[in-house]
Amino acid sequence: AKSIVENNLYGLDIDERAAQLAYFAVMMKARQYDRRLFNHGVQPHVYAIRGSNHLNPFCVDYFVNGDAKLKADMQTLIEELHDAKEYGSILNVTNVDFDAMYARFDEIRSDINIMREAALNELLPFVQVAHIIAQKYDIVITNPPYLNASYMPDKLKKFVQSNYADFKSDLFAAFACRILQMCKTNGHVGLLM
């Protein structure tokens, strides 16, 4: 159960409460198979989507620590995840060097800088969400939103028109296209209707 939760399940939701409930459900289901699961410090990869709109620039500077490659990668994520709460997982995120980012977070954990907690509480979840969106999966399952283009907020409507021009009439169609992109070749896709 521990291995499955840590290595095989990933989940995102725009709504913070829905992400918390999904996290709880995964942990309770896993605990059915391993009564000592909570003693192992298992953390499911289930997150609420975070955008870059309100990231602290001082925290970002502390995180990149003068590393040009890390700075370029972080800037890419910041640009691509702007207004992420509006668009959700239909965003396309570049697969930057996430290993280097996680290595920097490991360094930060033992640092005594005043920005340490802000980096771990603000930037780490942001990078984890970006990493989930950037990956490809063997199985992708979603409950896509049904929203006709005529009811979309202007910002979302423009984004869908420019990024999913062939599927712009309904948000469901854009999600169907996006999950096919997230799925590996010969993978499986499931849409809850």
Short mmCIF file of C-alpha atoms in Angstrom, two decimals:
data_model
loop_
_atom_site.label_atom_id
_atom_site.label_comp_id
_atom_site.label_asym_id
_atom_site.label_seq_id
_atom_site.Cartn_x
_atom_site.Cartn_y
_atom_site.Cartn_z
CA ALA A 1 0.00 0.00 0.00
CA LYS A 2 2.84 2.38 0.88
CA SER A 3 4.56 1.86 -2.47
CA ILE A 4 1.33 2.31 -4.44
CA VAL A 5 0.46 5.55 -2.66
CA GLU A 6 3.97 6.97 -3.00
CA ASN A 7 4.75 5.83 -6.56
CA ASN A 8 1.57 5.15 -8.51
CA LEU A 9 -1.18 7.60 -7.58
CA TYR A 10 -1.24 11.29 -8.48
CA GLY A 11 -4.18 13.65 -8.20
CA LEU A 12 -5.03 17.30 -8.78
CA ASP A 13 -8.08 19.44 -8.21
CA ILE A 14 -8.74 23.15 -8.52
CA ASP A 15 -10.77 23.11 -5.32
CA GLU A 16 -8.74 22.94 -2.09
CA ARG A 17 -11.47 21.07 -0.20
CA ALA A 18 -11.89 18.46 -2.97
CA ALA A 19 -8.13 17.83 -2.93
CA GLN A 20 -8.21 17.39 0.86
CA LEU A 21 -11.08 14.91 0.60
CA ALA A 22 -9.28 12.94 -2.13
CA TYR A 23 -6.12 12.89 0.00
CA PHE A 24 -8.13 11.58 2.94
CA ALA A 25 -9.86 8.92 0.81
CA VAL A 26 -6.52 7.65 -0.57
CA MET A 27 -5.04 7.43 2.93
CA MET A 28 -8.06 5.61 4.38
CA LYS A 29 -8.13 3.12 1.50
CA ALA A 30 -4.40 2.47 1.84
CA ARG A 31 -4.75 2.01 5.59
CA GLN A 32 -7.20 -0.84 4.97
CA TYR A 33 -4.25 -2.77 3.52
CA ASP A 34 -1.56 -1.60 5.95
CA ARG A 35 -2.60 -0.81 9.51
CA ARG A 36 0.76 0.79 10.27
CA LEU A 37 0.69 3.06 7.19
CA PHE A 38 0.49 6.25 9.27
CA ASN A 39 3.71 5.27 11.09
CA HIS A 40 5.62 5.25 7.78
CA GLY A 41 5.13 8.96 7.04
CA VAL A 42 3.41 8.26 3.71
CA GLN A 43 2.35 11.36 1.77
CA PRO A 44 0.06 10.87 -1.24
CA HIS A 45 0.70 13.03 -4.29
CA VAL A 46 -2.74 14.67 -4.16
CA TYR A 47 -2.74 18.46 -4.38
CA ALA A 48 -4.87 21.48 -5.00
CA ILE A 49 -3.63 23.31 -8.07
CA ARG A 50 -1.55 26.35 -7.24
CA GLY A 51 -0.85 29.19 -9.58
CA SER A 52 2.17 31.46 -9.66
CA ASN A 53 0.19 34.69 -9.34
CA HIS A 54 1.04 35.30 -5.69
CA LEU A 55 4.49 33.74 -5.34
CA ASN A 56 6.85 35.80 -3.20
CA PRO A 57 9.70 37.01 -5.48
CA PHE A 58 12.11 37.07 -2.51
CA CYS A 59 11.26 33.46 -1.80
CA VAL A 60 11.92 32.57 -5.45
CA ASP A 61 15.30 34.37 -5.33
CA TYR A 62 16.21 32.48 -2.16
CA PHE A 63 15.20 29.19 -3.79
CA VAL A 64 17.21 29.64 -7.00
CA ASN A 65 20.23 30.80 -4.95
CA GLY A 66 22.00 32.32 -7.96
CA ASP A 67 21.80 29.13 -10.05
CA ALA A 68 21.07 30.25 -13.64
CA LYS A 69 19.59 26.89 -14.73
CA LEU A 70 17.36 26.68 -11.66
CA LYS A 71 16.29 30.28 -12.19
CA ALA A 72 15.40 29.64 -15.85
CA ASP A 73 13.43 26.50 -14.94
CA MET A 74 11.57 28.29 -12.15
CA GLN A 75 10.79 31.23 -14.44
CA THR A 76 9.38 28.80 -17.02
CA LEU A 77 7.06 27.28 -14.40
CA ILE A 78 6.03 30.70 -13.10
CA GLU A 79 5.06 31.83 -16.61
CA GLU A 80 3.25 28.61 -17.50
CA LEU A 81 1.30 28.34 -14.25
CA HIS A 82 0.11 31.93 -14.16
CA ASP A 83 -3.65 31.80 -13.47
CA ALA A 84 -3.45 28.02 -12.97
CA LYS A 85 -6.47 28.15 -10.65
CA GLU A 86 -8.47 29.39 -13.63
CA TYR A 87 -7.27 26.75 -16.13
CA GLY A 88 -6.53 23.68 -14.04
CA SER A 89 -4.84 20.68 -15.56
CA ILE A 90 -5.50 21.72 -19.17
CA LEU A 91 -2.29 23.72 -18.83
CA ASN A 92 0.73 22.41 -20.69
CA VAL A 93 3.79 22.52 -18.45
CA THR A 94 7.34 22.10 -19.68
CA ASN A 95 9.16 19.13 -18.20
CA VAL A 96 12.00 21.12 -16.62
CA ASP A 97 14.72 19.61 -14.42
CA PHE A 98 12.47 18.69 -11.51
CA ASP A 99 15.20 16.51 -9.96
CA ALA A 100 17.41 19.58 -9.51
CA MET A 101 14.48 21.45 -7.97
CA TYR A 102 13.77 18.67 -5.49
CA ALA A 103 17.50 18.50 -4.66
CA ARG A 104 17.39 22.22 -3.84
CA PHE A 105 14.36 21.65 -1.58
CA ASP A 106 16.37 18.95 0.24
CA GLU A 107 19.14 21.51 0.81
CA ILE A 108 16.63 24.06 2.06
CA ARG A 109 15.23 21.63 4.66
CA SER A 110 18.50 21.83 6.59
CA ASP A 111 19.02 25.58 6.04
CA ILE A 112 18.45 28.17 8.76
CA ASN A 113 17.48 31.06 6.46
CA ILE A 114 14.38 33.07 7.33
CA MET A 115 12.89 32.20 3.90
CA ARG A 116 13.17 28.45 4.50
CA GLU A 117 9.59 27.89 5.68
CA ALA A 118 8.15 30.10 2.94
CA ALA A 119 10.05 28.10 0.30
CA LEU A 120 8.87 24.77 1.71
CA ASN A 121 5.26 25.87 2.28
CA GLU A 122 4.76 28.00 -0.83
CA LEU A 123 7.20 26.88 -3.54
CA LEU A 124 7.36 23.14 -2.88
CA PRO A 125 3.61 22.52 -3.43
CA PHE A 126 3.76 24.78 -6.50
CA VAL A 127 6.61 22.71 -7.99
CA GLN A 128 4.88 19.43 -7.08
CA VAL A 129 1.74 20.51 -8.95
CA ALA A 130 3.81 21.57 -11.97
CA HIS A 131 5.60 18.21 -11.92
CA ILE A 132 2.32 16.28 -11.90
CA ILE A 133 0.97 18.28 -14.83
CA ALA A 134 4.23 17.90 -16.82
CA GLN A 135 4.44 14.10 -16.51
CA LYS A 136 2.99 11.41 -18.74
CA TYR A 137 1.07 8.52 -17.18
CA ASP A 138 0.10 4.93 -17.99
CA ILE A 139 -3.49 5.63 -16.91
CA VAL A 140 -5.24 9.00 -16.79
CA ILE A 141 -8.71 9.26 -15.25
CA THR A 142 -10.68 12.46 -14.82
CA ASN A 143 -14.11 13.83 -14.22
CA PRO A 144 -13.93 16.66 -16.76
CA PRO A 145 -16.01 19.79 -16.37
CA TYR A 146 -18.85 20.34 -18.81
CA LEU A 147 -18.95 24.00 -19.74
CA ASN A 148 -20.08 25.37 -23.07
CA ALA A 149 -17.86 28.12 -24.51
CA SER A 150 -20.71 30.63 -24.23
CA TYR A 151 -20.62 30.24 -20.42
CA MET A 152 -16.84 30.31 -19.97
CA PRO A 153 -15.26 33.31 -18.23
CA ASP A 154 -13.40 35.48 -20.74
CA LYS A 155 -9.92 34.50 -19.56
CA LEU A 156 -10.68 30.77 -19.77
CA LYS A 157 -12.41 31.18 -23.12
CA LYS A 158 -9.36 32.93 -24.62
CA PHE A 159 -7.02 30.29 -23.21
CA VAL A 160 -9.07 27.41 -24.62
CA GLN A 161 -9.40 29.13 -28.01
CA SER A 162 -5.66 29.71 -28.29
CA ASN A 163 -4.49 26.35 -26.89
CA TYR A 164 -7.29 23.98 -27.94
CA ALA A 165 -8.66 25.65 -31.09
CA ASP A 166 -10.12 22.41 -32.49
CA PHE A 167 -11.91 21.71 -29.19
CA LYS A 168 -12.95 25.22 -28.16
CA SER A 169 -16.71 24.67 -28.13
CA ASP A 170 -16.77 22.93 -24.74
CA LEU A 171 -14.36 22.58 -21.82
CA PHE A 172 -15.06 18.84 -21.81
CA ALA A 173 -13.53 18.56 -25.30
CA ALA A 174 -10.42 20.50 -24.26
CA PHE A 175 -9.98 18.18 -21.26
CA ALA A 176 -10.42 15.11 -23.45
CA CYS A 177 -7.65 16.39 -25.71
CA ARG A 178 -5.40 17.25 -22.75
CA ILE A 179 -5.70 13.88 -21.03
CA LEU A 180 -4.70 12.16 -24.26
CA GLN A 181 -1.55 14.32 -24.19
CA MET A 182 -0.90 13.31 -20.57
CA CYS A 183 -1.23 9.61 -21.37
CA LYS A 184 1.72 7.50 -22.51
CA THR A 185 1.60 5.65 -25.81
CA ASN A 186 -0.56 2.54 -25.39
CA GLY A 187 -1.84 3.90 -22.07
CA HIS A 188 -5.43 4.03 -20.88
CA VAL A 189 -7.82 6.94 -20.47
CA GLY A 190 -10.98 7.10 -18.41
CA LEU A 191 -13.58 9.86 -18.40
CA LEU A 192 -16.25 9.91 -15.72
CA MET A 193 -19.53 11.12 -17.12
#
